[in-house]
Coordinates of N, CA and C in Angstrom, one line a residue:
M81 N 3.5 -56.8 28.3 CA 3.1 -56.1 27.2 C 2.0 -57.0 26.5
M82 N 0.9 -56.3 26.1 CA -0.2 -57.0 25.5 C 0.1 -57.3 24.0
A83 N -0.4 -58.5 23.6 CA -0.3 -58.9 22.2 C -1.2 -58.0 21.4
R84 N -0.7 -57.7 20.2 CA -1.6 -56.9 19.3 C -2.6 -57.8 18.7
K85 N -3.8 -57.3 18.4 CA -4.8 -58.1 17.7 C -4.3 -58.3 16.3
K86 N -4.7 -59.5 15.7 CA -4.4 -59.8 14.3 C -5.3 -58.9 13.5
P87 N -4.8 -58.4 12.3 CA -5.6 -57.6 11.4 C -6.6 -58.4 10.7
Y88 N -7.7 -57.8 10.3 CA -8.7 -58.4 9.5 C -8.3 -58.3 8.0
P89 N -8.5 -59.4 7.2 CA -8.0 -59.3 5.8 C -9.0 -58.5 5.0
H90 N -8.4 -57.7 4.1 CA -9.2 -56.9 3.1 C -9.5 -57.9 1.9
N91 N -10.3 -57.5 1.0 CA -10.6 -58.3 -0.1 C -9.4 -58.6 -1.0
N92 N -8.5 -57.6 -1.1 CA -7.2 -57.8 -1.8 C -6.4 -58.9 -1.2
D93 N -6.4 -58.9 0.2 CA -5.6 -59.9 0.9 C -6.1 -61.3 0.6
I94 N -7.5 -61.4 0.6 CA -8.1 -62.7 0.3 C -7.8 -63.1 -1.1
L95 N -7.9 -62.2 -2.1 CA -7.5 -62.5 -3.5 C -6.1 -63.0 -3.6
N96 N -5.2 -62.3 -2.9 CA -3.8 -62.7 -3.0 C -3.6 -64.1 -2.4
A97 N -4.3 -64.4 -1.3 CA -4.2 -65.7 -0.7 C -4.7 -66.8 -1.7
M98 N -5.8 -66.5 -2.4 CA -6.3 -67.4 -3.5 C -5.2 -67.7 -4.5
L99 N -4.5 -66.6 -4.9 CA -3.5 -66.8 -6.0 C -2.3 -67.6 -5.4
R100 N -2.0 -67.4 -4.2 CA -0.9 -68.3 -3.6 C -1.3 -69.7 -3.5
V101 N -2.6 -70.0 -3.1 CA -3.1 -71.4 -3.1 C -3.0 -72.0 -4.5
F102 N -3.5 -71.2 -5.5 CA -3.5 -71.8 -6.9 C -2.1 -72.0 -7.4
S103 N -1.1 -71.2 -7.0 CA 0.3 -71.4 -7.5 C 0.9 -72.6 -6.8
R104 N 0.5 -72.9 -5.6 CA 1.1 -74.0 -4.9 C 0.5 -75.4 -5.2
E105 N -0.8 -75.4 -5.4 CA -1.6 -76.6 -5.6 C -2.2 -76.6 -7.0
S106 N -1.9 -77.7 -7.8 CA -2.5 -77.7 -9.1 C -3.9 -78.2 -9.2
I107 N -4.3 -79.1 -8.3 CA -5.7 -79.6 -8.3 C -6.3 -79.3 -6.9
I108 N -7.4 -78.6 -6.9 CA -8.1 -78.3 -5.7 C -9.6 -78.5 -5.9
K109 N -10.2 -79.2 -5.0 CA -11.6 -79.4 -5.1 C -12.3 -78.2 -4.6
P110 N -13.4 -77.8 -5.2 CA -14.1 -76.6 -4.8 C -14.5 -76.6 -3.3
I111 N -14.9 -77.8 -2.8 CA -15.3 -77.9 -1.4 C -14.2 -77.6 -0.4
D112 N -12.9 -77.9 -0.8 CA -11.8 -77.6 0.0 C -11.2 -76.2 -0.1
F113 N -11.6 -75.5 -1.1 CA -11.0 -74.2 -1.5 C -11.1 -73.2 -0.4
P114 N -12.3 -72.9 0.2 CA -12.4 -71.9 1.3 C -11.5 -72.2 2.5
D115 N -11.4 -73.4 2.9 CA -10.5 -73.7 4.0 C -9.1 -73.5 3.7
K116 N -8.7 -73.8 2.5 CA -7.3 -73.6 2.1 C -7.0 -72.1 2.0
V117 N -7.9 -71.3 1.6 CA -7.7 -69.8 1.5 C -7.6 -69.3 3.0
R118 N -8.5 -69.8 3.9 CA -8.4 -69.3 5.3 C -7.1 -69.7 5.9
E119 N -6.6 -70.9 5.6 CA -5.4 -71.4 6.2 C -4.2 -70.5 5.7
E120 N -4.3 -70.2 4.4 CA -3.2 -69.3 3.8 C -3.2 -67.9 4.5
L121 N -4.4 -67.4 4.8 CA -4.5 -66.1 5.5 C -4.0 -66.2 6.9
R122 N -4.3 -67.3 7.6 CA -3.8 -67.5 8.9 C -2.3 -67.5 9.0
K123 N -1.7 -68.2 8.0 CA -0.2 -68.2 7.9 C 0.4 -66.8 7.7
E124 N -0.4 -66.0 7.0 CA 0.1 -64.6 6.8 C -0.1 -63.7 8.0
G125 N -0.8 -64.2 9.1 CA -1.0 -63.5 10.3 C -2.3 -62.7 10.4
F126 N -3.3 -63.1 9.5 CA -4.6 -62.4 9.6 C -5.5 -63.2 10.5
Y127 N -6.5 -62.4 11.1 CA -7.6 -63.0 11.9 C -8.7 -63.5 10.9
V128 N -8.9 -64.8 10.9 CA -9.9 -65.3 9.8 C -11.2 -65.7 10.4
G129 N -11.5 -65.4 11.7 CA -12.7 -65.8 12.3 C -14.0 -65.2 11.6
L130 N -13.9 -64.1 11.0 CA -15.0 -63.5 10.3 C -15.0 -63.6 8.8
V131 N -14.1 -64.4 8.3 CA -14.0 -64.6 6.8 C -14.9 -65.7 6.5
S132 N -16.1 -65.4 5.9 CA -17.1 -66.4 5.6 C -16.8 -67.1 4.3
T133 N -17.3 -68.3 4.1 CA -17.2 -69.0 2.9 C -17.9 -68.2 1.7
K134 N -19.0 -67.6 2.1 CA -19.7 -66.8 1.1 C -18.8 -65.6 0.6
R135 N -18.1 -65.0 1.5 CA -17.2 -63.9 1.1 C -16.1 -64.3 0.2
I136 N -15.5 -65.5 0.5 CA -14.5 -66.0 -0.3 C -15.0 -66.3 -1.8
W137 N -16.1 -67.0 -1.9 CA -16.7 -67.3 -3.2 C -17.1 -66.0 -3.9
R138 N -17.6 -65.0 -3.2 CA -18.0 -63.7 -3.9 C -16.7 -63.1 -4.5
I139 N -15.6 -63.0 -3.7 CA -14.4 -62.4 -4.2 C -13.8 -63.3 -5.4
Y140 N -13.9 -64.6 -5.3 CA -13.5 -65.5 -6.4 C -14.3 -65.2 -7.7
E141 N -15.6 -65.2 -7.6 CA -16.5 -64.9 -8.7 C -16.2 -63.6 -9.3
E142 N -16.1 -62.6 -8.5 CA -15.8 -61.2 -9.0 C -14.5 -61.1 -9.7
A143 N -13.5 -61.8 -9.2 CA -12.2 -61.8 -9.9 C -12.2 -62.5 -11.2
V144 N -13.0 -63.6 -11.3 CA -13.1 -64.3 -12.6 C -13.9 -63.4 -13.6
R145 N -15.0 -62.8 -13.2 CA -15.8 -62.0 -14.1 C -15.1 -60.8 -14.6
R146 N -14.2 -60.2 -13.7 CA -13.4 -59.0 -14.1 C -12.1 -59.4 -14.9
G147 N -11.8 -60.7 -15.0 CA -10.7 -61.1 -15.8 C -9.4 -61.1 -15.0
F148 N -9.4 -61.0 -13.7 CA -8.2 -61.0 -12.9 C -7.6 -62.4 -12.9
I149 N -8.5 -63.4 -12.8 CA -8.0 -64.8 -12.7 C -8.9 -65.7 -13.6
Y150 N -8.3 -66.8 -14.0 CA -9.1 -67.8 -14.7 C -9.9 -68.6 -13.8
D151 N -11.0 -69.1 -14.2 CA -11.9 -70.0 -13.4 C -11.3 -71.4 -13.2
Y152 N -10.3 -71.5 -12.4 CA -9.6 -72.7 -12.2 C -10.5 -73.8 -11.7
L153 N -11.5 -73.4 -10.9 CA -12.3 -74.4 -10.2 C -13.5 -74.8 -11.1
G154 N -13.8 -74.0 -12.2 CA -14.9 -74.3 -13.1 C -16.2 -74.2 -12.4
V155 N -16.4 -73.2 -11.6 CA -17.6 -73.0 -10.8 C -18.4 -71.8 -11.2
V156 N -17.8 -70.8 -12.0 CA -18.6 -69.6 -12.4 C -19.2 -69.9 -13.8
V157 N -20.5 -69.8 -13.8 CA -21.3 -70.1 -15.0 C -20.9 -69.1 -16.1
G158 N -20.6 -69.8 -17.3 CA -20.2 -69.0 -18.5 C -18.7 -68.7 -18.6
Y159 N -17.9 -69.2 -17.6 CA -16.5 -69.0 -17.6 C -15.8 -70.3 -17.3
G160 N -14.5 -70.4 -17.7 CA -13.7 -71.6 -17.4 C -14.1 -72.8 -18.1
S161 N -14.2 -73.9 -17.3 CA -14.4 -75.2 -17.8 C -15.8 -75.4 -18.5
E162 N -15.8 -76.0 -19.7 CA -17.0 -76.3 -20.4 C -17.6 -77.5 -19.8
Y163 N -16.9 -78.3 -19.0 CA -17.4 -79.6 -18.5 C -18.7 -79.4 -17.7
W164 N -18.8 -78.4 -17.0 CA -19.9 -78.2 -16.1 C -21.2 -77.6 -16.8
E165 N -21.0 -77.1 -18.0 CA -22.1 -76.5 -18.7 C -22.8 -77.6 -19.6
E166 N -24.1 -77.5 -19.6 CA -24.9 -78.5 -20.4 C -25.6 -77.8 -21.6

């Protein structure tokens, strides 16, 4: 019997993976964030070969701007940490 292909993650799946990463780890460096999200998706059984870093950041920024999540990483201009703003 042939193995089924792993499903591609939808944007909601990626957002849920982000939330799981944030709930498990209190401090995450922005540079490590995309890899941690991909690893979380891989654990959930998704195919992550086509999940780009740009897509992860776009979903993160969109979620912050819509108010779904707080800017934990302090990378969205005008949101979250005042430390990065000058």
